[in-house]
C-alpha positions as semicolon CSV with decimal commas, in nm:
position;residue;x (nm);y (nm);z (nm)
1;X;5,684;-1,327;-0,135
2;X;5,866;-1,056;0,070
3;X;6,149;-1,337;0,150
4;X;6,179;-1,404;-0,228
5;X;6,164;-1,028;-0,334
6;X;6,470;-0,937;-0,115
7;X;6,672;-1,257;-0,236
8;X;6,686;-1,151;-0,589
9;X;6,686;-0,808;-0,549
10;X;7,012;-0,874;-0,351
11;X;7,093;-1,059;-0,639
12;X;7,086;-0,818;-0,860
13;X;7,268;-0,551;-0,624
14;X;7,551;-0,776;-0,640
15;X;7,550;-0,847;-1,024
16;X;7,605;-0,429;-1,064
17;X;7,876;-0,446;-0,783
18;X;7,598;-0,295;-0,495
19;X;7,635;-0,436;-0,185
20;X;7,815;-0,720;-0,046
21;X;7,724;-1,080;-0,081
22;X;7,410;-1,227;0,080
23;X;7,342;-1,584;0,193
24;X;6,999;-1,638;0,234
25;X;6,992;-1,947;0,376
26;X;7,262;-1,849;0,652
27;X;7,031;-1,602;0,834
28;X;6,751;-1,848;0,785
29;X;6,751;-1,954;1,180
30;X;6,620;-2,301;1,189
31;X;6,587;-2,383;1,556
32;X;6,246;-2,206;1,608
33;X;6,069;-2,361;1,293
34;X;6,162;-2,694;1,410
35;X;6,011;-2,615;1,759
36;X;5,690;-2,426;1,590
37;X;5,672;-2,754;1,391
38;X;5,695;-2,957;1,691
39;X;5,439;-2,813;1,935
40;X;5,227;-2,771;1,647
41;X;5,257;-3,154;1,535
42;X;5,201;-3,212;1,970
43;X;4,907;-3,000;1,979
44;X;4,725;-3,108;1,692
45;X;4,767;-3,465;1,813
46;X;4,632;-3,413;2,153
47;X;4,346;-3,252;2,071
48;X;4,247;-3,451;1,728
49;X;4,363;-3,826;1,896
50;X;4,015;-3,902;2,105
51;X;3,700;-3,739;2,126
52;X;3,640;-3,667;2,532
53;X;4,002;-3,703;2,571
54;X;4,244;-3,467;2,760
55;X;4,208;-3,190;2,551
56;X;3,777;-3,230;2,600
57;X;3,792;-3,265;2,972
58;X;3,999;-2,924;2,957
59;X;3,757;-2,741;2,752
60;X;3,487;-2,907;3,010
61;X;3,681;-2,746;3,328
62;X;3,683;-2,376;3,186
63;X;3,251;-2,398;3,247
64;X;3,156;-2,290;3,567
65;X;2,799;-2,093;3,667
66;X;3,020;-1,796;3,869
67;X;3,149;-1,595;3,570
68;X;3,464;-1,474;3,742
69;X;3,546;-1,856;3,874
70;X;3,488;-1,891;3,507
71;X;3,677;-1,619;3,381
72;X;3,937;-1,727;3,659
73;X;3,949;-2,097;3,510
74;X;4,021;-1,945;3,113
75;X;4,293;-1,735;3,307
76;X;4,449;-2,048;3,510
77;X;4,408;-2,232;3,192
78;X;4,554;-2,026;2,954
79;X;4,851;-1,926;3,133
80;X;4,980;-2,307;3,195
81;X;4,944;-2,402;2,904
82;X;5,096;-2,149;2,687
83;X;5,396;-2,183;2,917
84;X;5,422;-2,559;2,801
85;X;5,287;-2,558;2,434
86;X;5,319;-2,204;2,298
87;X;5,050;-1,925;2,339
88;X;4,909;-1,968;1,963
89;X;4,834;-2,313;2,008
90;X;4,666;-2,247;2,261
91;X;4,446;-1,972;2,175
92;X;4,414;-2,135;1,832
93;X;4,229;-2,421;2,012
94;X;4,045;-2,260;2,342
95;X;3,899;-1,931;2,179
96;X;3,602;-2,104;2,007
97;X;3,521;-2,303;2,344
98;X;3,568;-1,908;2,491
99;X;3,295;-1,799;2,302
100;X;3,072;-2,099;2,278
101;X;3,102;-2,016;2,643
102;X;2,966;-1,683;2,622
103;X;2,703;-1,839;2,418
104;X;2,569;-2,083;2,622
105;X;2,541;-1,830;2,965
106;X;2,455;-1,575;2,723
107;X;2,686;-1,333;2,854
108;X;2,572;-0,936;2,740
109;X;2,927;-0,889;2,706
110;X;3,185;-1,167;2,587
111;X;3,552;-0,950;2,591
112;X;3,618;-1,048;2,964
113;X;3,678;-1,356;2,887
114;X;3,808;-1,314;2,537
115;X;4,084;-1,105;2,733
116;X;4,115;-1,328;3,011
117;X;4,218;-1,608;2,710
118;X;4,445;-1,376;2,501
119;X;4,635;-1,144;2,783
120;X;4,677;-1,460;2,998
121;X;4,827;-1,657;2,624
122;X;5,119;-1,365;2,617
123;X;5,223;-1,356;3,000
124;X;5,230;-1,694;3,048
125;X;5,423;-1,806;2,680
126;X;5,700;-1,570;2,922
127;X;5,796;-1,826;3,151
128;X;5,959;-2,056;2,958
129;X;6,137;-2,064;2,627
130;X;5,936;-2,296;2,428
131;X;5,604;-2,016;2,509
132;X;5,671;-1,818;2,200
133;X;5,835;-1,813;1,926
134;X;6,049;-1,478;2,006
135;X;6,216;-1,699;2,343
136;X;6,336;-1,999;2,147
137;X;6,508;-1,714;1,931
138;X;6,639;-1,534;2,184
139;X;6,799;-1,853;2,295
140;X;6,937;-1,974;1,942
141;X;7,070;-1,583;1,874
142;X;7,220;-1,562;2,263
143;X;7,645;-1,548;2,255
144;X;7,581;-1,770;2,563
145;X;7,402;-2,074;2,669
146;X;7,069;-2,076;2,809
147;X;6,920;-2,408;2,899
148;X;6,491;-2,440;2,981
149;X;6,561;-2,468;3,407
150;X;6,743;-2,165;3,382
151;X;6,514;-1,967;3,197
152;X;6,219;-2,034;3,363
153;X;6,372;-1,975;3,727
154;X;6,462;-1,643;3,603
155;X;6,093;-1,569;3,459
156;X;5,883;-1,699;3,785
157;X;5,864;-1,372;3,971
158;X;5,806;-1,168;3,683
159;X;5,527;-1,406;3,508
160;X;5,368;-1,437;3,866
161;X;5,344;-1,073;3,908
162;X;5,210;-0,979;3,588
163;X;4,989;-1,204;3,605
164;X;4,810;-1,112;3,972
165;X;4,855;-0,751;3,819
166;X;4,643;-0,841;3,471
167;X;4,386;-1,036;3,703
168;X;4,316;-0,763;3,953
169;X;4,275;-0,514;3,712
170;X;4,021;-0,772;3,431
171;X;3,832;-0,816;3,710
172;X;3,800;-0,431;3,829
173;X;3,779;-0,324;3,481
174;X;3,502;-0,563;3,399
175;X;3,341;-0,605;3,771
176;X;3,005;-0,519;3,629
177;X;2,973;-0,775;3,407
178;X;3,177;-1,077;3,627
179;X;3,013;-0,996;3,925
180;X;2,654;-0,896;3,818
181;X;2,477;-0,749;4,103
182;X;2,763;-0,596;4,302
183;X;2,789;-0,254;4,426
184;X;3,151;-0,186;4,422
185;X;3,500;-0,309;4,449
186;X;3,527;-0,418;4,828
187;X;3,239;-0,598;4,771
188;X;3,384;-0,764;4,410
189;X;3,689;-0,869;4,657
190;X;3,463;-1,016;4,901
191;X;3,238;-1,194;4,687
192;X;3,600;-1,359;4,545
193;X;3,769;-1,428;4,914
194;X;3,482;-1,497;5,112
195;X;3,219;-1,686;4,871
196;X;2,939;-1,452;4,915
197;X;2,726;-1,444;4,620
198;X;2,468;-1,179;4,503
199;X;2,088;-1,258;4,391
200;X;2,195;-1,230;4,066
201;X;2,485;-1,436;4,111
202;X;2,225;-1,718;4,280
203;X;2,001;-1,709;3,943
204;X;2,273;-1,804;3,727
205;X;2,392;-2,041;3,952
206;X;2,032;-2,189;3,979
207;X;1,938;-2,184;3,585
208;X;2,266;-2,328;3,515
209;X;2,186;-2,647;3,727
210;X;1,860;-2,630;3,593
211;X;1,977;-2,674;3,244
212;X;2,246;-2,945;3,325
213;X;2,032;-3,162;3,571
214;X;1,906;-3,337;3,229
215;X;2,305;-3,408;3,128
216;X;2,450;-3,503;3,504
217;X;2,390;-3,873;3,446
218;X;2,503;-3,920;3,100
219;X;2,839;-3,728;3,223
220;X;2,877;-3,938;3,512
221;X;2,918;-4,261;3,269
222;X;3,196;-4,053;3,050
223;X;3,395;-3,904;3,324
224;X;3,651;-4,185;3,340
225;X;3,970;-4,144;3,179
226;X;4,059;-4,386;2,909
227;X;4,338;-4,545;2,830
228;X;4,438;-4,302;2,571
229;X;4,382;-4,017;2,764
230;X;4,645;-4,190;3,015
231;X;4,908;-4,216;2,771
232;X;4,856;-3,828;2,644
233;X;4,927;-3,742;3,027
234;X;5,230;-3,998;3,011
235;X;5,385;-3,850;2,716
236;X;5,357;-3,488;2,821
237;X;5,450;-3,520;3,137
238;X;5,786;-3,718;3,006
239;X;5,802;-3,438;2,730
240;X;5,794;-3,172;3,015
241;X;6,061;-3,369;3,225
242;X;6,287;-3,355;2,910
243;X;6,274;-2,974;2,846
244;X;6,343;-2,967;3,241
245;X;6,676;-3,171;3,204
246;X;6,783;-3,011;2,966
247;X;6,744;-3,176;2,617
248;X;6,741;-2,995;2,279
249;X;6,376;-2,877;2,294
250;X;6,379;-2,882;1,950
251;X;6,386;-3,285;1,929
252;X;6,233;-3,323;2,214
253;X;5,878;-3,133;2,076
254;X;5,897;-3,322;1,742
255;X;5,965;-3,646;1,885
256;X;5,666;-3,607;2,121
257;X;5,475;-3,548;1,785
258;X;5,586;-3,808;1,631
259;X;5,520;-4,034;1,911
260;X;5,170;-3,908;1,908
261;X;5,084;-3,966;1,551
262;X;5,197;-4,316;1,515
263;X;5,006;-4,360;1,859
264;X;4,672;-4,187;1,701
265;X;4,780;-4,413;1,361
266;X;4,754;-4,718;1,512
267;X;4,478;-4,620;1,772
268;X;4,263;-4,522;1,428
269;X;4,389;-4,890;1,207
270;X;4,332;-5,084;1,489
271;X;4,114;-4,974;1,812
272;X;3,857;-4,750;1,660
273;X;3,564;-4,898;1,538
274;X;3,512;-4,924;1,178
275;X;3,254;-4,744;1,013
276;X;2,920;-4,994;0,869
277;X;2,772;-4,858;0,545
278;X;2,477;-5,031;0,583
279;X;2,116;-5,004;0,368
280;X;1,804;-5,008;0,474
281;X;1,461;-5,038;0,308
282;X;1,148;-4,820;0,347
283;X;1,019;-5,005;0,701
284;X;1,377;-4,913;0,830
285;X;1,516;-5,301;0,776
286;X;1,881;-5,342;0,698
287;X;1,937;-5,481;0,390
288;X;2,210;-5,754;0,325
289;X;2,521;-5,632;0,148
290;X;2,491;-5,627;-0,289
291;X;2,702;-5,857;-0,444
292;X;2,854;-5,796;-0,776
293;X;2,923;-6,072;-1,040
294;X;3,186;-6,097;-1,361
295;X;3,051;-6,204;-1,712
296;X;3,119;-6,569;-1,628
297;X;2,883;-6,541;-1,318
298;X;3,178;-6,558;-1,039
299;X;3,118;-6,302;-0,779
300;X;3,328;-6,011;-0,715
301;X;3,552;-6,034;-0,401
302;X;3,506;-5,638;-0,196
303;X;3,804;-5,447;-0,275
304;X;3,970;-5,378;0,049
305;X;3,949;-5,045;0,242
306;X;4,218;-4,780;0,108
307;X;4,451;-4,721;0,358
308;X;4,421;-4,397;0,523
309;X;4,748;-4,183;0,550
310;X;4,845;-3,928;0,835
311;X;4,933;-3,688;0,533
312;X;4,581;-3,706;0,426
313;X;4,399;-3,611;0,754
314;X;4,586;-3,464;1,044
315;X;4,922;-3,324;0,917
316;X;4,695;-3,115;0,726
317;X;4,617;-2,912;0,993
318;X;4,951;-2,811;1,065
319;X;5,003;-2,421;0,969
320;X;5,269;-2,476;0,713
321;X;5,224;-2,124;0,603
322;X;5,322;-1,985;0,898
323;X;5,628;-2,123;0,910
324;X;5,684;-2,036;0,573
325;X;5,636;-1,624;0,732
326;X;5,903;-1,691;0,979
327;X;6,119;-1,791;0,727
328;X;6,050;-1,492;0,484
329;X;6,072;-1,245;0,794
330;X;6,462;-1,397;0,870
331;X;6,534;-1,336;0,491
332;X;6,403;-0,938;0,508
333;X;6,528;-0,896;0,889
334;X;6,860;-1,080;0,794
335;X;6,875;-0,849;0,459
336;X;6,771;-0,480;0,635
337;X;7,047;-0,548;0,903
338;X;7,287;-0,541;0,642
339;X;7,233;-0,202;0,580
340;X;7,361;-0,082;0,944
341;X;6,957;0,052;1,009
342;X;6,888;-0,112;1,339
343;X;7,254;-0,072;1,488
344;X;7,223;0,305;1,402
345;X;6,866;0,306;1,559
346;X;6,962;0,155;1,889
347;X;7,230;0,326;1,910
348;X;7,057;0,667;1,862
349;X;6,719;0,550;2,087
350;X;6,965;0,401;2,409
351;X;7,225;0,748;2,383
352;X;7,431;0,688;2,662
353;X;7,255;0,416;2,795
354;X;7,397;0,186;2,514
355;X;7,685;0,068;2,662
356;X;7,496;-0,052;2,976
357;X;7,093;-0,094;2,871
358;X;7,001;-0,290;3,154
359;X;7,179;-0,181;3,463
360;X;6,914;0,087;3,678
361;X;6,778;0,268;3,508
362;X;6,882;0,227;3,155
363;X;6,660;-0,082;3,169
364;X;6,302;0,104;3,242
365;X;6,362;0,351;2,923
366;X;6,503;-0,020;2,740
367;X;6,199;-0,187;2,769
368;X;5,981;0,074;2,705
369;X;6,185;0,094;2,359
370;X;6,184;-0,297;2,276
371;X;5,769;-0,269;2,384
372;X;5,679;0,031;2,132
373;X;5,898;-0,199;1,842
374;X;5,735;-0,486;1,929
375;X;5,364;-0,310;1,840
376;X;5,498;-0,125;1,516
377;X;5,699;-0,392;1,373
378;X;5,667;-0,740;1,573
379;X;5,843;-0,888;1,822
380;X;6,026;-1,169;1,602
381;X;6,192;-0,867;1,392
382;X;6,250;-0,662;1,696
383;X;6,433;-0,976;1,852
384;X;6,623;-1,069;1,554
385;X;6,732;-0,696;1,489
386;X;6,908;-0,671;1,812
387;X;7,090;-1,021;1,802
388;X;7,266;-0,844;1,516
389;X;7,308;-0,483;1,745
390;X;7,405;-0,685;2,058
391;X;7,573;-1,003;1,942
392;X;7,713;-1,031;2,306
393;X;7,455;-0,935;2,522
394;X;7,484;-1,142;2,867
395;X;7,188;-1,414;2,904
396;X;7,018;-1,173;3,187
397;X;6,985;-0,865;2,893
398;X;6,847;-1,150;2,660
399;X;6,632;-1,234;2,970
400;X;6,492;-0,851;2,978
401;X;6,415;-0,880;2,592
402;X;6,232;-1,185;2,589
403;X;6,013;-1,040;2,919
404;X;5,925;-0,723;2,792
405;X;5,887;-0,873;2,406
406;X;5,618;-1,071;2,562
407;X;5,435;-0,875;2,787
408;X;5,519;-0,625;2,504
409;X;5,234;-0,788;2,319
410;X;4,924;-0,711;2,545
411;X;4,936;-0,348;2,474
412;X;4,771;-0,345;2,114
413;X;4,535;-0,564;1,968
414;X;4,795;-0,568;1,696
415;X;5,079;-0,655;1,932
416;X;5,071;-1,034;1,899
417;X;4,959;-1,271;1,718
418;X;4,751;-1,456;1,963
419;X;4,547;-1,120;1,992
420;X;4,458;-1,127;1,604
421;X;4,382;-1,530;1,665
422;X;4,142;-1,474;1,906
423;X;3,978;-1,213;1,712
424;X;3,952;-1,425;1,394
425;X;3,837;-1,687;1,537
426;X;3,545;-1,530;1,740
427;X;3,485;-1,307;1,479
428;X;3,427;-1,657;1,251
429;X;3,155;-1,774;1,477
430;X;2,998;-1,372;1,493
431;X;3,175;-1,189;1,801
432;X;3,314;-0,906;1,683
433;X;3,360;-0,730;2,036
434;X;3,715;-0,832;2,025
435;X;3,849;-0,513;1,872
436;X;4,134;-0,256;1,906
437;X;3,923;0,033;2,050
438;X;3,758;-0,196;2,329
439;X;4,125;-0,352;2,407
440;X;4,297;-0,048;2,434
441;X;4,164;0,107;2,736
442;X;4,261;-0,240;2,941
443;X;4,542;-0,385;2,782
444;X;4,755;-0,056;2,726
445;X;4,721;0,024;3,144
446;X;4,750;-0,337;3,215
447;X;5,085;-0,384;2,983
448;X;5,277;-0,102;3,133
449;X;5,187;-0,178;3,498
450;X;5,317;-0,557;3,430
451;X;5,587;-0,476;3,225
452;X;5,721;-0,211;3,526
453;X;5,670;-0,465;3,793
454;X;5,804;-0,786;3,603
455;X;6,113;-0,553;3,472
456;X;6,181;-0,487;3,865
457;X;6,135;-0,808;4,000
458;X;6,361;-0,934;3,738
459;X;6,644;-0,670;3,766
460;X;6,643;-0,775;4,185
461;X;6,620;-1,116;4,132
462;X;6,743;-1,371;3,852
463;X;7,004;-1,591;3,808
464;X;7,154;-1,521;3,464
465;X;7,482;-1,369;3,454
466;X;7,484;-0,982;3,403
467;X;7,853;-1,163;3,207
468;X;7,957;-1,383;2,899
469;X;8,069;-1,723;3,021
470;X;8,204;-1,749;2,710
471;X;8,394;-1,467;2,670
472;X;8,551;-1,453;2,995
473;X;8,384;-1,182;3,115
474;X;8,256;-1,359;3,431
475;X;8,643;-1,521;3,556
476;X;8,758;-1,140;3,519
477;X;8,452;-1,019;3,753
């Protein structure tokens, strides 16, 4: 609506002679709503194509009787996979197995883990460019190349250290309620490096073999892995190799899709079994199938089964309407930097540190900036706003936006969207302890602590030119 309200009110600006003229569809920037399409297409797929597939046998991994091995797992979890698949997917899918979780070792207090999902979702989306949707911007927007290798080998360090950073400090925030029966922190770290375990520790473990002794055999018979969940390891590891070598990332993600759902097609026409609608009468025997006659007595040949379209089932699922906000926020973005707004702002919030934002130590008071935008008006719009400040920032100041962008969105419950999608959806199954007062005192000590060390590491060591290849700048250095 927002989109659609700024294209005809620039409309009308220049039917009076108010303004200059605006193309909508020119700062419409299409690479990241093909990828968005793409991993969503890839995600929906693997987790929708077999029941006790790949996606199952993940969810089963994350349950563990030790709740910070457990908490540990979400973390591990979490982390990998929003590097490969983007950290809303991701969430999207593993916060309701968070909280059945909680439910089923009836945890007194579920945000641990609900934090160890979400705050793990942003850092980790900040290793590679296909995490979030602000990286594959910041490489369509960049003056120079960036290809997948290279932006990951510059995001390693930084991810890694946030990371051990956000860990250490979950687990002494919440020590009381991961390691129940501890009485402080050296004992927390010994419990973790040396295996002791409390008495409390020993109950859980006991009732939770207790309660699973009765499932251990019918597991056993489904722990193989099927053929299908052979192929779904196949395809992404041959969709991970192709980021790695440097295809479009773009065609790559919505080929894998594609690939996927004429896979689960097929798999559903031809391998699943069909469903029997069968009758039965009152002393539970099946009754033979009706058969229906014409006037002239001939019997009525079964229409056959309607065909069942992807269209109709699984492409359902995919969240057309939020690609249909990314578009609308390009159109406003695209409109307000018309007006010279952000290129004033920068301008005025980096004083002297403009011309140079992330040489030491212009880049601390940088990211600090680009982290307060990102809570108060997103990090897409933040990302997009400076593109149009800094159209020839070097790939290693792109590499200090998309870092701090990220880790930018820990510090408020409001800060990302894979916050408010953890929050929904525990909130839709009754956990409402994911809130902004009860993140706050974690996430905003947590945030600045990883953004300081990741900014660091990063300004000592990456391999980005601090130069544009393209514009020379590198031959005259």
């Amino acid at each position: 609506g927002g989109g659609m309200c700024m294209v005809c009110f620039r409309y009308f600006l220049e039917l009076i002679g108010h303004g200059p003229e605006f193309d909508a569809v020119k700062v419409i920037i299409l690479e990241p709503l093909f990828l968005l399409f793409g991993l969503m297409l890839t995600t929906i797929y693997l987790e929708k194509m077999e029941r006790g597939g790949l996606f199952d046998k993940l969810r089963d991994s994350l349950d563990d009787p030790v709740n910070w091995k457990r908490s540990a797992k979400i973390m591990a979890m979490s982390t990998i996979g929003s590097a490969a698949v983007m950290n809303d997917s991701v969430v999207l899918i593993f916060s309701g197995v968070v909280v059945d979780l909680c439910v089923r070792h009836k945890v007194a207090n579920s945000l641990p883990y609900l934090l160890s999902l979400a705050t793990t979702a942003n850092t980790g989306s900040a290793l590679t460019m296909t995490g979030n949707p602000q990286n594959i911007l910041i490489v369509s927007l960049a003056y120079d190349d960036i290809s997948w290798t290279e932006f990951l080998s510059n995001m390693v360090l930084p991810v890694i250290a946030a990371s051990i950073i956000n860990a250490v400090l979950l687990f002494v925030y919440y020590s009381g309620e991961l390691f129940p029966g501890s009485s402080g922190l050296f004992e927390c770290f010994g419990i973790v490096f040396s295996g002791n375990r409390t008495p409390e520790m020993l109950a859980q473990e006991h009732a939770y073999h207790a309660r699973n002794v009765s499932k251990d055999a019918a597991e056993e018979e489904s722990s193989g892995w099927s053929i299908w969940s052979k192929i779904q390891i196949i395809i992404v590891t041959i969709f991970l190799v192709c980021f790695a070598v440097g295809l479009d990332v773009c065609v790559v993600s919505i080929c894998a899709g594609c690939v996927l759902m004429v896979l689960a097609a097929w798999k559903r026409q031809h391998w699943d079994p069909k469903p029997e609608v069968v009758e039965y009468d009152s002393e539970g025997n099946a009754l033979p199938p009706k058969k229906m006659y014409d006037m002239d007595g001939n019997e009525i040949e079964p229409e056959e089964e309607e065909l069942v379209t992807e269209s109709e089932t699984t492409l359902t699922e995919v969240d057309y309407g939020l690609l249909m906000l990314f578009i609308g926020q390009f159109i406003l973005i695209g409109s307000f930097d018309d007006t010279g707004v952000p290129q004033a702002f920068f301008s005025a919030a980096m004083g002297g540190c403009a011309e140079q934002m992330t040489s030491v130590p212009c880049v601390y008071w940088f990211v600090l900036v680009i982290t307060i935008l990102s809570n108060v008006a997103s990090n897409v719009p933040v990302v997009q706003m400076l593109a149009a400040t800094f159209p020839y920032a070097t790939p290693y100041d792109w590499m200090q936006v998309s870092f701090s962008a990220t880790i930018a969105g820990n510090l408020t419950m409001l800060g990302s969207a894979a916050n408010m999608i953890v929050a929904f959806q525990a909130a839709k199954v009754g956990d409402r302890t994911f809130t902004s007062e009860r993140h706050a005192p974690f996430g905003i000590p947590s945030t600045i602590l990883s953004l300081y060390a990741g900014t660091f590491l990063l300004s000592l060591v990456h391999f980005s030119p601090e130069c544009s290849v393209k514009l020379g700048e590198c031959d005259a250095n």
